[in-house]
Amino acid sequence: MEPIRIAFFDAKEYDKASFDAANRGGCDIRYFDTKLNEATVRLAEGCGAVCAFVNDEINSAVIDALAASGVRLIALRCAGYNNVDIAHAYGRIHVVRVPAYSPYAVAEHAMALLLTSVRRIHKAYIRTKDFNFSLNGLTGFDLYGKTVGIIGTGRIGRVFAEIGKGFGMKVIAYDKYPAPGSGIDYVTLDELWARSDVISFHCPLTEENRHMVNRDSIAKMKKGVMLINTSRGGLIDSEALLGGIKERRIGGACLDVYEEESDVFFHDFSGHIVDDDTLSRLISMPNVIVTSHQAFLTVEALQNIAETTLANVEQFFENGTSENEICYKCAQITACKQDHTGKCF
Ligand code: NAD
């Protein structure tokens, strides 16, 4: 069989290394640095599949252009698919994803951000590099005994819950689809806002929960609450977050994602002027830590992402479907795998 030609968008050096290592010759991968969007979609001409990531813009126009040029498959090398118009894709082009590659990578990064922020490690690191051994302003607080509220108790949220318990934290959670018999202490969203010292987001971004952190919900939170977002930037209204920080209601924000990240994250802007005033203001705050969508970035996760993505592509071109296919009809994100028996279309 001819190798399957894949147009691989938004390719970084670490992607090339992991995909080249995982490719056993079944795929002919064309790497492009650029993101997939309406302006770049023609690069996929002549390919059977495109491989895309979190900030590629796969709207209806891109889907139509891909389908018209003969592309049959969008292979997402990530779990979330809020950047794909899957309703429009139905009947036109198939979509597969990597539902899980390392929940540990993301959950551990969330805890790394929390510990860094709470114990002021980011400040101490810079001070001692400059032989400044003063401790003034570095007072933190114990996580032991504090309440962590987890929003989304799927793969990553559950690992984070276990990590929190390991630190002696009390874990409460909110999930739109609570898992019966899981032993998780589910509470309402309002209760979670009111009781949590730390809130960590591990749910997908949907139209319904966009800006779930807003002026109203911030007003319900405990004074000094720490927010950790390793999920999707759109869950937080960044202006409202800034307001909450300035009012001293929010004690700290650990952000691996940002709602307007797509033009900024993954690029080197040092020496340049960043136009996004909200991001600049957030980064200037002493109690905000930003990493640029880095939580997934471990050796283990990259290897799993590459292997699963290529297996998805090969399975699709062999069988016309893949166990990791998503479509808006069968893919209620958590139920897809069990319900998914035949082809989506
Ligand atoms: P998952 O599907 O295993 O779990 C998601 C959970 O969220 C499920 O329990 C689901 O019932 C729940 N949920 C769905 N809608 C909800 C809502 N409106 N409110 C509350 N809960 C809701 O997903 P996962 O593998 O744990 O990943 C969680 C999220 O993490 C992904 O959607 C993705 O956005 C993000 N993510 C980020 C990175 C990163 O590098 N920063 C990497 C991987 C995943």
Tab-separated table of C-alpha atoms and ligand atoms in Angstrom:
chain	number	residue	atom	x	y	z
A	1	MET	CA	0.000	0.000	0.000
A	2	GLU	CA	1.166	3.535	-0.819
A	3	PRO	CA	2.076	5.506	2.314
A	4	ILE	CA	-0.757	7.802	3.433
A	5	ARG	CA	0.197	11.405	2.763
A	6	ILE	CA	-0.399	13.678	5.756
A	7	ALA	CA	-0.180	17.483	5.800
A	8	PHE	CA	1.059	18.195	9.319
A	9	PHE	CA	0.308	21.752	10.481
A	10	ASP	CA	1.870	23.865	13.236
A	11	ALA	CA	4.807	21.454	13.368
A	12	LYS	CA	7.429	22.002	16.059
A	13	GLU	CA	10.819	20.298	16.369
A	14	TYR	CA	9.546	18.035	19.174
A	15	ASP	CA	6.573	16.991	16.987
A	16	LYS	CA	8.842	16.073	14.087
A	17	ALA	CA	11.113	14.040	16.351
A	18	SER	CA	8.285	12.057	17.965
A	19	PHE	CA	6.290	11.487	14.748
A	20	ASP	CA	9.339	10.479	12.721
A	21	ALA	CA	10.265	8.008	15.478
A	22	ALA	CA	6.736	6.547	15.581
A	23	ASN	CA	6.236	6.344	11.805
A	24	ARG	CA	6.991	2.836	10.566
A	25	GLY	CA	6.699	3.869	6.929
A	26	GLY	CA	2.903	3.753	6.714
A	27	CYS	CA	2.666	7.532	6.414
A	28	ASP	CA	4.354	10.170	4.294
A	29	ILE	CA	4.329	13.207	6.577
A	30	ARG	CA	4.721	16.720	5.130
A	31	TYR	CA	5.532	19.105	7.975
A	32	PHE	CA	4.403	22.739	7.804
A	33	ASP	CA	5.331	25.345	10.440
A	34	THR	CA	2.190	27.326	9.728
A	35	LYS	CA	-1.149	26.779	11.450
A	36	LEU	CA	-4.086	25.341	9.546
A	37	ASN	CA	-6.604	28.052	8.679
A	38	GLU	CA	-8.407	29.459	5.640
A	39	ALA	CA	-5.217	31.060	4.332
A	40	THR	CA	-3.090	27.909	4.567
A	41	VAL	CA	-5.560	25.111	3.831
A	42	ARG	CA	-4.392	24.751	0.220
A	43	LEU	CA	-1.114	23.269	1.540
A	44	ALA	CA	-3.109	20.090	2.157
A	45	GLU	CA	-3.859	19.543	-1.530
A	46	GLY	CA	-2.854	16.061	-2.628
A	47	CYS	CA	-2.923	14.706	0.937
A	48	GLY	CA	-5.334	12.113	2.325
A	49	ALA	CA	-5.213	13.507	5.856
A	50	VAL	CA	-4.259	16.594	7.813
A	51	CYS	CA	-2.762	16.490	11.275
A	52	ALA	CA	-3.767	19.457	13.429
A	53	PHE	CA	-3.279	20.798	16.955
A	54	VAL	CA	-5.093	22.933	19.504
A	55	ASN	CA	-4.801	26.341	17.844
A	56	ASP	CA	-5.494	25.369	14.229
A	57	GLU	CA	-8.746	27.000	13.093
A	58	ILE	CA	-10.858	24.244	11.611
A	59	ASN	CA	-14.028	26.157	10.817
A	60	SER	CA	-16.644	25.420	8.159
A	61	ALA	CA	-14.666	27.150	5.387
A	62	VAL	CA	-11.538	25.117	6.171
A	63	ILE	CA	-13.565	21.913	6.325
A	64	ASP	CA	-15.178	22.651	2.934
A	65	ALA	CA	-11.797	23.426	1.381
A	66	LEU	CA	-10.237	20.258	2.806
A	67	ALA	CA	-13.109	18.081	1.595
A	68	ALA	CA	-13.048	19.725	-1.854
A	69	SER	CA	-9.343	18.986	-2.211
A	70	GLY	CA	-9.878	15.300	-1.418
A	71	VAL	CA	-8.717	15.242	2.208
A	72	ARG	CA	-10.730	12.554	4.014
A	73	LEU	CA	-9.452	12.800	7.559
A	74	ILE	CA	-8.599	15.431	10.167
A	75	ALA	CA	-6.302	13.736	12.669
A	76	LEU	CA	-6.111	15.863	15.802
A	77	ARG	CA	-2.986	15.240	17.835
A	78	CYS	CA	-4.733	16.414	21.004
A	79	ALA	CA	-7.727	15.492	23.146
A	80	GLY	CA	-9.818	18.690	23.007
A	81	TYR	CA	-11.628	19.563	19.771
A	82	ASN	CA	-13.279	22.907	20.537
A	83	ASN	CA	-11.356	24.375	17.575
A	84	VAL	CA	-13.132	22.071	15.090
A	85	ASP	CA	-16.655	22.693	13.790
A	86	ILE	CA	-17.581	19.028	14.187
A	87	ALA	CA	-21.227	19.625	13.328
A	88	HIS	CA	-20.149	20.979	9.930
A	89	ALA	CA	-17.615	18.182	9.492
A	90	TYR	CA	-20.340	15.535	9.766
A	91	GLY	CA	-20.890	13.898	6.383
A	92	ARG	CA	-17.988	15.843	4.849
A	93	ILE	CA	-14.791	14.777	6.551
A	94	HIS	CA	-13.923	12.421	9.377
A	95	VAL	CA	-12.244	13.593	12.571
A	96	VAL	CA	-10.097	11.535	14.947
A	97	ARG	CA	-8.303	12.602	18.099
A	98	VAL	CA	-6.033	11.309	20.855
A	99	PRO	CA	-8.408	10.984	23.798
A	100	ALA	CA	-5.681	10.232	26.336
A	101	TYR	CA	-1.932	10.390	26.098
A	102	SER	CA	-0.787	11.176	29.593
A	103	PRO	CA	-3.205	12.545	32.123
A	104	TYR	CA	-0.199	12.532	34.483
A	105	ALA	CA	1.661	15.065	32.333
A	106	VAL	CA	-1.147	17.616	32.620
A	107	ALA	CA	-2.110	16.918	36.244
A	108	GLU	CA	1.528	17.046	37.382
A	109	HIS	CA	2.016	20.339	35.539
A	110	ALA	CA	-1.059	21.747	37.281
A	111	MET	CA	0.456	20.834	40.649
A	112	ALA	CA	3.855	22.183	39.590
A	113	LEU	CA	2.230	25.538	38.811
A	114	LEU	CA	0.348	25.549	42.103
A	115	LEU	CA	3.432	24.768	44.200
A	116	THR	CA	5.499	27.301	42.284
A	117	SER	CA	2.949	29.989	42.914
A	118	VAL	CA	2.093	29.158	46.516
A	119	ARG	CA	5.740	28.819	47.603
A	120	ARG	CA	6.972	31.697	45.381
A	121	ILE	CA	9.545	29.436	43.699
A	122	HIS	CA	9.525	31.628	40.578
A	123	LYS	CA	10.576	34.614	42.707
A	124	ALA	CA	13.139	32.682	44.752
A	125	TYR	CA	14.772	31.257	41.621
A	126	ILE	CA	15.393	34.721	40.197
A	127	ARG	CA	16.590	36.086	43.540
A	128	THR	CA	19.175	33.396	44.240
A	129	LYS	CA	20.486	33.609	40.639
A	130	ASP	CA	21.335	37.195	41.631
A	131	PHE	CA	22.785	36.092	45.008
A	132	ASN	CA	19.846	37.760	46.752
A	133	PHE	CA	19.096	35.440	49.661
A	134	SER	CA	16.425	37.580	51.319
A	135	LEU	CA	13.175	35.829	52.237
A	136	ASN	CA	11.044	38.963	52.425
A	137	GLY	CA	7.832	38.597	50.456
A	138	LEU	CA	8.247	34.842	49.911
A	139	THR	CA	5.799	33.636	52.586
A	140	GLY	CA	3.573	30.893	51.212
A	141	PHE	CA	0.912	28.685	52.782
A	142	ASP	CA	0.520	24.952	53.459
A	143	LEU	CA	-1.563	22.980	50.976
A	144	TYR	CA	-2.170	20.391	53.714
A	145	GLY	CA	-5.720	20.744	55.027
A	146	LYS	CA	-6.830	23.132	52.278
A	147	THR	CA	-9.817	22.413	50.023
A	148	VAL	CA	-9.244	21.929	46.317
A	149	GLY	CA	-12.239	22.155	43.988
A	150	ILE	CA	-11.860	20.212	40.753
A	151	ILE	CA	-14.047	21.040	37.759
A	152	GLY	CA	-14.171	18.035	35.427
A	153	THR	CA	-13.431	14.620	36.936
A	154	GLY	CA	-12.291	12.818	33.810
A	155	ARG	CA	-8.848	11.385	33.255
A	156	ILE	CA	-6.820	14.450	34.188
A	157	GLY	CA	-9.121	15.711	36.929
A	158	ARG	CA	-8.973	12.364	38.723
A	159	VAL	CA	-5.182	12.217	38.625
A	160	PHE	CA	-5.088	15.754	39.980
A	161	ALA	CA	-7.501	14.723	42.737
A	162	GLU	CA	-5.144	11.895	43.771
A	163	ILE	CA	-2.177	14.270	43.763
A	164	GLY	CA	-4.143	16.712	45.919
A	165	LYS	CA	-5.044	13.931	48.364
A	166	GLY	CA	-1.356	13.005	48.513
A	167	PHE	CA	-0.716	16.517	49.814
A	168	GLY	CA	-3.407	16.072	52.475
A	169	MET	CA	-5.886	18.351	50.697
A	170	LYS	CA	-9.645	17.923	50.950
A	171	VAL	CA	-10.971	17.254	47.447
A	172	ILE	CA	-14.408	18.360	46.252
A	173	ALA	CA	-15.545	18.340	42.628
A	174	TYR	CA	-18.100	19.497	40.119
A	175	ASP	CA	-18.806	17.610	36.888
A	176	LYS	CA	-21.689	18.055	34.483
A	177	TYR	CA	-21.783	14.260	34.234
A	178	PRO	CA	-20.797	12.996	37.709
A	179	ALA	CA	-19.378	9.468	37.760
A	180	PRO	CA	-21.664	7.279	39.898
A	181	GLY	CA	-19.881	5.068	42.411
A	182	SER	CA	-16.580	6.887	41.975
A	183	GLY	CA	-16.419	7.973	45.603
A	184	ILE	CA	-15.794	11.537	44.473
A	185	ASP	CA	-17.324	14.200	46.717
A	186	TYR	CA	-19.448	16.053	44.149
A	187	VAL	CA	-20.894	19.440	45.035
A	188	THR	CA	-22.781	22.090	43.085
A	189	LEU	CA	-20.775	24.683	41.195
A	190	ASP	CA	-21.845	27.404	43.633
A	191	GLU	CA	-20.709	25.284	46.560
A	192	LEU	CA	-17.399	24.625	44.855
A	193	TRP	CA	-16.834	28.356	44.253
A	194	ALA	CA	-17.666	29.111	47.905
A	195	ARG	CA	-15.645	26.357	49.621
A	196	SER	CA	-12.451	26.009	47.576
A	197	ASP	CA	-9.062	27.454	48.510
A	198	VAL	CA	-7.754	26.177	45.172
A	199	ILE	CA	-9.807	25.603	42.012
A	200	SER	CA	-8.436	23.556	39.129
A	201	PHE	CA	-10.127	23.274	35.721
A	202	HIS	CA	-10.148	19.902	33.924
A	203	CYS	CA	-13.296	20.016	31.777
A	204	PRO	CA	-13.570	20.584	28.038
A	205	LEU	CA	-14.476	24.042	26.708
A	206	THR	CA	-17.998	24.173	25.292
A	207	GLU	CA	-20.295	27.043	24.321
A	208	GLU	CA	-22.139	26.424	27.587
A	209	ASN	CA	-19.176	26.812	29.944
A	210	ARG	CA	-17.255	29.523	28.075
A	211	HIS	CA	-16.327	32.193	30.657
A	212	MET	CA	-17.558	30.095	33.580
A	213	VAL	CA	-15.083	32.193	35.543
A	214	ASN	CA	-16.617	35.641	35.268
A	215	ARG	CA	-17.430	38.600	37.529
A	216	ASP	CA	-20.386	36.748	39.088
A	217	SER	CA	-18.579	33.495	39.825
A	218	ILE	CA	-15.488	35.342	41.094
A	219	ALA	CA	-17.728	37.215	43.546
A	220	LYS	CA	-18.812	33.825	44.950
A	221	MET	CA	-15.244	32.579	45.490
A	222	LYS	CA	-13.278	32.648	48.745
A	223	LYS	CA	-11.012	35.639	49.181
A	224	GLY	CA	-7.477	34.586	48.237
A	225	VAL	CA	-8.541	31.642	46.063
A	226	MET	CA	-5.899	30.166	43.742
A	227	LEU	CA	-7.073	29.332	40.206
A	228	ILE	CA	-5.286	26.782	38.024
A	229	ASN	CA	-6.265	26.465	34.390
A	230	THR	CA	-4.586	23.740	32.351
A	231	SER	CA	-7.762	23.044	30.356
A	232	ARG	CA	-8.795	25.721	27.837
A	233	GLY	CA	-8.360	29.480	28.080
A	234	GLY	CA	-11.962	30.257	27.146
A	235	LEU	CA	-13.199	28.889	30.482
A	236	ILE	CA	-11.957	32.124	32.074
A	237	ASP	CA	-13.006	35.663	31.187
A	238	SER	CA	-9.515	37.176	31.342
A	239	GLU	CA	-10.738	40.722	32.010
A	240	ALA	CA	-12.843	39.481	34.923
A	241	LEU	CA	-9.809	37.553	36.209
A	242	LEU	CA	-7.710	40.714	36.084
A	243	GLY	CA	-10.466	42.543	37.952
A	244	GLY	CA	-10.565	39.821	40.632
A	245	ILE	CA	-6.788	39.996	41.036
A	246	LYS	CA	-6.798	43.782	41.309
A	247	GLU	CA	-9.558	43.621	43.933
A	248	ARG	CA	-7.348	41.129	45.856
A	249	ARG	CA	-10.156	38.552	45.771
A	250	ILE	CA	-8.101	36.128	43.679
A	251	GLY	CA	-4.890	35.202	45.464
A	252	GLY	CA	-3.140	33.737	42.441
A	253	ALA	CA	-3.669	32.420	38.941
A	254	CYS	CA	-1.703	29.617	37.304
A	255	LEU	CA	-2.465	29.677	33.608
A	256	ASP	CA	-1.223	27.140	31.086
A	257	VAL	CA	-3.896	28.276	28.647
A	258	TYR	CA	-5.282	31.676	27.708
A	259	GLU	CA	-8.376	32.534	25.692
A	260	GLU	CA	-6.457	34.523	23.070
A	261	GLU	CA	-3.432	32.228	23.030
A	262	SER	CA	-3.525	31.159	19.406
A	263	ASP	CA	-1.454	34.039	17.999
A	264	VAL	CA	1.010	34.161	20.866
A	265	PHE	CA	1.637	30.802	22.489
A	266	PHE	CA	4.292	28.485	21.025
A	267	HIS	CA	6.148	31.500	19.529
A	268	ASP	CA	9.156	33.504	20.716
A	269	PHE	CA	8.125	37.127	21.229
A	270	SER	CA	11.151	38.112	23.307
A	271	GLY	CA	12.422	41.389	21.902
A	272	HIS	CA	9.030	42.139	20.355
A	273	ILE	CA	6.087	44.201	21.539
A	274	VAL	CA	3.102	42.004	22.383
A	275	ASP	CA	-0.149	43.676	21.319
A	276	ASP	CA	-2.374	41.824	23.777
A	277	ASP	CA	-2.732	44.258	26.700
A	278	THR	CA	-4.731	41.816	28.815
A	279	LEU	CA	-2.073	39.117	28.572
A	280	SER	CA	0.679	41.671	29.253
A	281	ARG	CA	-1.160	42.949	32.321
A	282	LEU	CA	-1.762	39.418	33.603
A	283	ILE	CA	1.901	38.492	33.152
A	284	SER	CA	2.930	41.664	34.997
A	285	MET	CA	1.041	40.565	38.119
A	286	PRO	CA	3.272	39.069	40.832
A	287	ASN	CA	0.733	36.338	41.602
A	288	VAL	CA	0.137	35.162	38.031
A	289	ILE	CA	2.216	32.420	36.430
A	290	VAL	CA	1.798	31.723	32.745
A	291	THR	CA	3.161	28.741	30.840
A	292	SER	CA	2.392	28.532	27.156
A	293	HIS	CA	0.200	25.431	26.812
A	294	GLN	CA	3.052	23.305	28.054
A	295	ALA	CA	1.235	20.904	30.363
A	296	PHE	CA	1.205	18.044	27.840
A	297	LEU	CA	4.897	18.354	27.034
A	298	THR	CA	6.560	15.240	28.405
A	299	VAL	CA	8.519	12.551	26.580
A	300	GLU	CA	5.862	9.987	27.451
A	301	ALA	CA	2.976	12.140	26.236
A	302	LEU	CA	4.687	13.051	22.950
A	303	GLN	CA	5.379	9.388	22.219
A	304	ASN	CA	1.777	8.393	22.996
A	305	ILE	CA	0.416	11.269	20.902
A	306	ALA	CA	2.503	10.284	17.874
A	307	GLU	CA	1.758	6.563	18.144
A	308	THR	CA	-1.992	7.025	18.662
A	309	THR	CA	-2.319	9.639	15.909
A	310	LEU	CA	-0.558	7.478	13.332
A	311	ALA	CA	-2.544	4.406	14.439
A	312	ASN	CA	-5.768	6.443	14.061
A	313	VAL	CA	-4.781	7.463	10.521
A	314	GLU	CA	-3.783	3.962	9.447
A	315	GLN	CA	-6.889	2.407	11.016
A	316	PHE	CA	-9.126	4.919	9.268
A	317	PHE	CA	-7.598	4.361	5.842
A	318	GLU	CA	-7.857	0.579	6.338
A	319	ASN	CA	-11.391	0.378	7.786
A	320	GLY	CA	-13.080	3.705	7.042
A	321	THR	CA	-13.364	4.366	10.765
A	322	SER	CA	-11.252	4.528	13.903
A	323	GLU	CA	-11.969	3.814	17.552
A	324	ASN	CA	-10.952	7.414	18.253
A	325	GLU	CA	-13.264	8.988	15.702
A	326	ILE	CA	-15.424	11.865	16.926
A	327	CYS	CA	-18.515	13.222	15.315
A	328	TYR	CA	-21.181	15.448	16.766
A	329	LYS	CA	-23.761	12.660	16.633
A	330	CYS	CA	-21.946	9.818	18.371
A	331	ALA	CA	-19.309	11.720	20.262
A	332	GLN	CA	-20.684	12.788	23.540
A	333	ILE	CA	-17.066	13.069	24.534
A	334	THR	CA	-17.241	10.518	27.362
A	335	ALA	CA	-19.646	8.047	25.750
A	336	CYS	CA	-18.177	7.895	22.275
A	337	LYS	CA	-15.952	4.882	22.651
A	338	GLN	CA	-18.608	2.584	24.067
A	339	ASP	CA	-21.425	3.621	21.735
A	340	HIS	CA	-19.330	3.785	18.636
A	341	THR	CA	-19.917	0.557	16.782
A	342	GLY	CA	-20.210	1.244	13.085
A	343	LYS	CA	-19.037	4.015	10.816
A	344	CYS	CA	-20.106	7.565	11.644
A	345	PHE	CA	-21.156	8.202	8.059
B	1	NAD	P1	-11.986	13.784	29.914
B	1	NAD	O1	-12.910	13.722	28.755
B	1	NAD	O2	-11.371	12.523	30.417
B	1	NAD	O3	-12.719	14.493	31.156
B	1	NAD	C1	-13.464	15.666	31.016
B	1	NAD	C2	-14.459	15.709	32.163
B	1	NAD	O4	-15.154	16.959	32.092
B	1	NAD	C3	-15.527	14.601	32.097
B	1	NAD	O5	-15.658	13.990	33.348
B	1	NAD	C4	-16.800	15.354	31.697
B	1	NAD	O6	-17.974	14.751	32.222
B	1	NAD	C5	-16.536	16.704	32.320
B	1	NAD	N1	-17.320	17.779	31.732
B	1	NAD	C6	-17.796	17.902	30.470
B	1	NAD	N2	-18.457	19.064	30.318
B	1	NAD	C7	-18.393	19.695	31.520
B	1	NAD	C8	-18.880	20.925	32.013
B	1	NAD	N3	-19.579	21.759	31.235
B	1	NAD	N4	-18.649	21.230	33.308
B	1	NAD	C9	-17.957	20.384	34.110
B	1	NAD	N5	-17.456	19.212	33.703
B	1	NAD	C10	-17.674	18.870	32.428
B	1	NAD	O7	-10.855	14.852	29.522
B	1	NAD	P2	-9.363	14.947	30.081
B	1	NAD	O8	-8.486	14.040	29.295
B	1	NAD	O9	-9.375	14.838	31.562
B	1	NAD	O10	-8.990	16.439	29.636
B	1	NAD	C11	-9.653	17.551	30.208
B	1	NAD	C12	-9.320	18.793	29.413
B	1	NAD	O11	-7.929	19.098	29.562
B	1	NAD	C13	-9.488	18.636	27.882
B	1	NAD	O12	-10.804	18.918	27.487
B	1	NAD	C14	-8.525	19.650	27.330
B	1	NAD	O13	-9.218	20.865	27.117
B	1	NAD	C15	-7.504	19.860	28.458
B	1	NAD	N6	-6.147	19.439	28.094
B	1	NAD	C16	-5.141	20.346	28.201
B	1	NAD	C17	-3.838	19.984	27.912
B	1	NAD	C18	-2.681	20.957	28.063
B	1	NAD	O14	-1.597	20.699	27.549
B	1	NAD	N7	-2.856	22.073	28.749
B	1	NAD	C19	-3.570	18.673	27.492
B	1	NAD	C20	-4.630	17.761	27.416
B	1	NAD	C21	-5.917	18.150	27.721
